[in-house]
Coordinates of C-alpha atoms in Angstrom, one line a residue:
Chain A
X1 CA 60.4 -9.0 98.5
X2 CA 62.5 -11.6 96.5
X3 CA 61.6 -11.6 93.0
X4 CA 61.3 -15.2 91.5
X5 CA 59.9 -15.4 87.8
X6 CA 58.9 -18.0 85.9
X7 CA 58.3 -18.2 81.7
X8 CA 56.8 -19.4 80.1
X9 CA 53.3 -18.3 81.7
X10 CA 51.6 -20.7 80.2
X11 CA 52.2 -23.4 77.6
X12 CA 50.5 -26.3 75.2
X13 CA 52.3 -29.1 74.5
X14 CA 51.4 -31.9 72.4
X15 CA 51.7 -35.3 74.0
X16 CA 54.6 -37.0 73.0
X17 CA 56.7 -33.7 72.8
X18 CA 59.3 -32.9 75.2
X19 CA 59.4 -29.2 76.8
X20 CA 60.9 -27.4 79.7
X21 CA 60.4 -23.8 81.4
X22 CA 62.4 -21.5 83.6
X23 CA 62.6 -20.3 86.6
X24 CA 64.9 -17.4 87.8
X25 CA 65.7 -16.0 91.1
X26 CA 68.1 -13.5 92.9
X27 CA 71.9 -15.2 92.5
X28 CA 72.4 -13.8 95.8
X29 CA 72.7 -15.0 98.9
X30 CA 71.1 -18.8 97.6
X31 CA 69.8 -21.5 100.3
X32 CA 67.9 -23.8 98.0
X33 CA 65.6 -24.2 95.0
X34 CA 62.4 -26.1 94.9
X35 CA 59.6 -27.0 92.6
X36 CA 56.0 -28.2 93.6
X37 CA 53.9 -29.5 90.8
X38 CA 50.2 -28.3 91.9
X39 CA 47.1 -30.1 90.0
X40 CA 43.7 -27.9 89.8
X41 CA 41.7 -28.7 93.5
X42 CA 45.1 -30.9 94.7
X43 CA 48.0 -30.2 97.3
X44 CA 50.8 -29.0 95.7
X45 CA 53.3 -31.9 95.5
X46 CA 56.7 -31.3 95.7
X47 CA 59.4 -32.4 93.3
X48 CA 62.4 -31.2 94.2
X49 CA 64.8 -29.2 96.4
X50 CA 68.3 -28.0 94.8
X51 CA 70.7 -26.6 97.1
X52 CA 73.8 -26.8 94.7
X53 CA 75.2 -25.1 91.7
X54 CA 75.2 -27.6 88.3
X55 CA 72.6 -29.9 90.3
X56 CA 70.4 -32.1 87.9
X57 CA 67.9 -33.8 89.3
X58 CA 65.3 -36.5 87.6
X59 CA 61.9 -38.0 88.9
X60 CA 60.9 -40.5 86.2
X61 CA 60.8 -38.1 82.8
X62 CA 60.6 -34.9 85.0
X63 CA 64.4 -33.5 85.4
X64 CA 65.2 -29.9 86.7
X65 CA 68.7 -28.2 86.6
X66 CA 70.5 -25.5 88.5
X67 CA 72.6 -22.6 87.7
X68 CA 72.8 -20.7 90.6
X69 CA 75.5 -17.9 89.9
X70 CA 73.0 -16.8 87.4
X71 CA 70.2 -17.5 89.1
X72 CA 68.0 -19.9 86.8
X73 CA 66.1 -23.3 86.9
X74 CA 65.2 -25.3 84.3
X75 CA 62.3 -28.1 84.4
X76 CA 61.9 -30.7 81.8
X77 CA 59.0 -32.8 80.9
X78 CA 60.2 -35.7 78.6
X79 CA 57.7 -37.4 76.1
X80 CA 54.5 -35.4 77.7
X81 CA 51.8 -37.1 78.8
X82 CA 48.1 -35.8 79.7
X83 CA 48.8 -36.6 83.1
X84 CA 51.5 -33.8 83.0
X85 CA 48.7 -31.3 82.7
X86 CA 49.2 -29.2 86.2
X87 CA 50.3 -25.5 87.2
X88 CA 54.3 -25.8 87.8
X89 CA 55.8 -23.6 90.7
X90 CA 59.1 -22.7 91.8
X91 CA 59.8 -21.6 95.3
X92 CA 63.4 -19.9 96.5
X93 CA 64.1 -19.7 100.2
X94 CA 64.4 -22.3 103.0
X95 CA 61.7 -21.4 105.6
X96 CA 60.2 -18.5 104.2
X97 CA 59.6 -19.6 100.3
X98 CA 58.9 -17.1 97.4
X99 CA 57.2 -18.4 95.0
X100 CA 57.0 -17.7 91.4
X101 CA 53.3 -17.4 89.3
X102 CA 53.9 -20.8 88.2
X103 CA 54.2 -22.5 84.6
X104 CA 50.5 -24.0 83.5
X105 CA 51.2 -27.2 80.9
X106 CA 48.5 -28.2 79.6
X107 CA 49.1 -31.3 77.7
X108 CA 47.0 -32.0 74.7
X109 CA 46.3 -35.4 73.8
Chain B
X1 CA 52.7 -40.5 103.6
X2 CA 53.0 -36.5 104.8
X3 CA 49.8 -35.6 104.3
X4 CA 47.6 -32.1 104.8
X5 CA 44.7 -31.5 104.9
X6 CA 42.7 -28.4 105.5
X7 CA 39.4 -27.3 106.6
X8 CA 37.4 -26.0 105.2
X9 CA 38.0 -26.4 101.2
X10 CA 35.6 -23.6 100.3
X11 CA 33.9 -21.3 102.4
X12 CA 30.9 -18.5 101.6
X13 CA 30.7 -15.7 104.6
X14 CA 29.0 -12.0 104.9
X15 CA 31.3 -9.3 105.8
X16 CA 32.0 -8.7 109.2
X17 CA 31.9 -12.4 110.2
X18 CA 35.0 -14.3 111.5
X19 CA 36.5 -17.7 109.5
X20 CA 38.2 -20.1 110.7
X21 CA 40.6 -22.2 108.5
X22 CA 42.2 -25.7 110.0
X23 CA 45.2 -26.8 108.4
X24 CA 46.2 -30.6 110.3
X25 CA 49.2 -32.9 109.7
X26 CA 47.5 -35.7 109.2
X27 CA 50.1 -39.0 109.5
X28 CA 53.9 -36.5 110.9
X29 CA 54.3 -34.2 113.6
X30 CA 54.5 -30.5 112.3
X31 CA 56.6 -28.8 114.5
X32 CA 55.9 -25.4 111.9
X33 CA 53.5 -24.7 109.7
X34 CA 53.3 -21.7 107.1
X35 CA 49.6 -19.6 106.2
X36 CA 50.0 -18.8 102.3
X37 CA 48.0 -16.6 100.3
X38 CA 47.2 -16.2 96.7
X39 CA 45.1 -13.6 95.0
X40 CA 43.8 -14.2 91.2
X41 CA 47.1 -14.3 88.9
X42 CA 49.2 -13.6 91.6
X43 CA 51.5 -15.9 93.2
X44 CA 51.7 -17.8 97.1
X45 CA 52.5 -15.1 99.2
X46 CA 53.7 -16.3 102.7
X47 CA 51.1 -14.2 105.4
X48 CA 52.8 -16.1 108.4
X49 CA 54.7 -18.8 110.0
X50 CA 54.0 -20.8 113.1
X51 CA 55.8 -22.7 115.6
X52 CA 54.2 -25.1 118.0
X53 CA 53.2 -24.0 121.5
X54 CA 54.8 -20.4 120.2
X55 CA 53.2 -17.1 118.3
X56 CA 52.9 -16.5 115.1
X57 CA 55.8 -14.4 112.9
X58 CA 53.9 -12.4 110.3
X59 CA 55.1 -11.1 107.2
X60 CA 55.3 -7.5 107.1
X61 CA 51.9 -6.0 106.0
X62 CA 49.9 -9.0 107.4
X63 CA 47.7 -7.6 110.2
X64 CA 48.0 -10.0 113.3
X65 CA 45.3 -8.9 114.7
X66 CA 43.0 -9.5 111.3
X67 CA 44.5 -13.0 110.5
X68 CA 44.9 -14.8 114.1
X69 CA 47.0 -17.7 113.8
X70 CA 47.1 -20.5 116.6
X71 CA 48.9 -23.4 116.6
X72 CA 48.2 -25.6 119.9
X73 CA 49.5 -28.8 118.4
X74 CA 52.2 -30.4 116.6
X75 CA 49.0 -31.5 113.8
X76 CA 46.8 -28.2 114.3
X77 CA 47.2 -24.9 113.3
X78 CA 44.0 -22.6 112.7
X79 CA 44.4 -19.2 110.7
X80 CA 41.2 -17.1 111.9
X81 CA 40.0 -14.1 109.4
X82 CA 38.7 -11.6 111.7
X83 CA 35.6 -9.4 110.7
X84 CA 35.8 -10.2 107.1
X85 CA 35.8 -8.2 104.5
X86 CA 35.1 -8.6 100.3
X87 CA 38.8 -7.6 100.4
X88 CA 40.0 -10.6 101.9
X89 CA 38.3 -12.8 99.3
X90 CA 41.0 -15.2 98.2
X91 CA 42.5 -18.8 98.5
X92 CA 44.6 -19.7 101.3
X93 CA 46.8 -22.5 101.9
X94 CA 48.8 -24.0 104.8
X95 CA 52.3 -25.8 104.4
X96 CA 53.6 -28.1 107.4
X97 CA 57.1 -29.3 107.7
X98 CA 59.0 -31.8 110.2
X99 CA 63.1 -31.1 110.7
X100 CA 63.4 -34.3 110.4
X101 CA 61.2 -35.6 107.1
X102 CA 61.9 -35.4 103.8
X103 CA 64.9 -32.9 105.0
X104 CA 62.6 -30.4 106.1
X105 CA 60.5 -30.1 102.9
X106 CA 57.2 -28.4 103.3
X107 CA 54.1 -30.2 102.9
X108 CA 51.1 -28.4 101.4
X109 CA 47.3 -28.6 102.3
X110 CA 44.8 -28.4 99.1
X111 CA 43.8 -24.9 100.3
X112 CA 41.0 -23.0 101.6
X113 CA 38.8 -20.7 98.8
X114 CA 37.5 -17.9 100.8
X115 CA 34.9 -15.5 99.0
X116 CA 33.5 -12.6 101.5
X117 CA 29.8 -10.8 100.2

């Protein structure tokens, strides 16, 4: 069983502020790195895959980064915004994803 | 565009009755599709995955023969909960995913709450 953590478990963030949140995984044997952001009653939506070491990647004022010889992910939310509010979830794997418990941001207006 | 749905969102059943759960691609042609499951405070746990027109390859410590999993069609795939039990109460969730879309990203359904009395 592949061990994927994420921390904070959850978090309140005022809106306006910036934050971010970590995922970590087993530094072995990587394939790729992806986050889904999952709104209460929704589909989880995917947000990005990372396959390589020092990858940054940016959707509007979401980013996420990529170490993977230490075996961490970091997601950003820039300027938060009440629409941010959702359960954030980090999967390791190709085909057969672990997932983490997920980061719930709840953005107070 | 890759949308999936599932069917249906919530579901009430006594024990020892049978559920079954659809889980379509609704506008790209799934070629496999994945049966998640996620108990309160827990996190997905992948119960199985399925190739069209082939069986199911379950996760160790998933009965086959208590979740049957059919997928007939490159939009369908049905996860059955045999004989339910209160123990199986919990929310499930199908992914789909195409080779060729969105580099082989899975694509989730909104997921299936399943409470057994």
């Amino acid at each position: 069983i592949l061990n994927v953590e994420q921390s904070p478990q959850s978090l309140h963030v005022q809106e306006g502020d910036s934050t971010n949140f970590t995922c970590s995984f087993p530094s072995s044997n990587f394939y790729a790195l992806h986050w889904y952001r999952w709104e209460t009653a929704k589909s989880p939506e995917a947000l990005f895959v990372m396959t390589l070491n020092g990858d940054e990647k940016k959707k509007g004022r979401i980013s996420a980064t990529l170490n993977t010889k230490e075996g961490y992910s970091y997601l950003y939310i820039k300027g938060s915004q009440p629409e941010d509010s959702a359960t954030y979830l980090c999967a390791y794997g190709n085909n057969r994803l672990a997932f983490g418990k997920g980061n719930q941001v709840v953005v107070i207006p | 565009g890759a949308v999936v749905s599932q069917h249906p969102s919530r579901v009430i059943c006594k024990s020892g009755t049978s559920v079954k759960i659809e889980c379509r691609s609704l506008d790209f042609q799934a070629t496999t599709m994945f049966w998640y499951r996620q108990f309160p405070k827990k996190s997905l746990m992948l119960m199985a995955t399925s190739n069209e027109g082939s069986k199911a390859t379950y996760e160790q410590g998933v009965e086959k023969d208590k979740f049957l999993i059919n997928h007939a069609s490159l939009t369908l795939s049905t996860l059955t909960v045999t004989s339910a039990h209160p123990e199986d109460s919990s929310f499930y969730i199908c992914s789909a995913r195409s080779p060729g879309l969105a580099g082989g990203e899975q694509f989730f359904g909104p997921g299936t709450r399943l409470t057994v009395l």
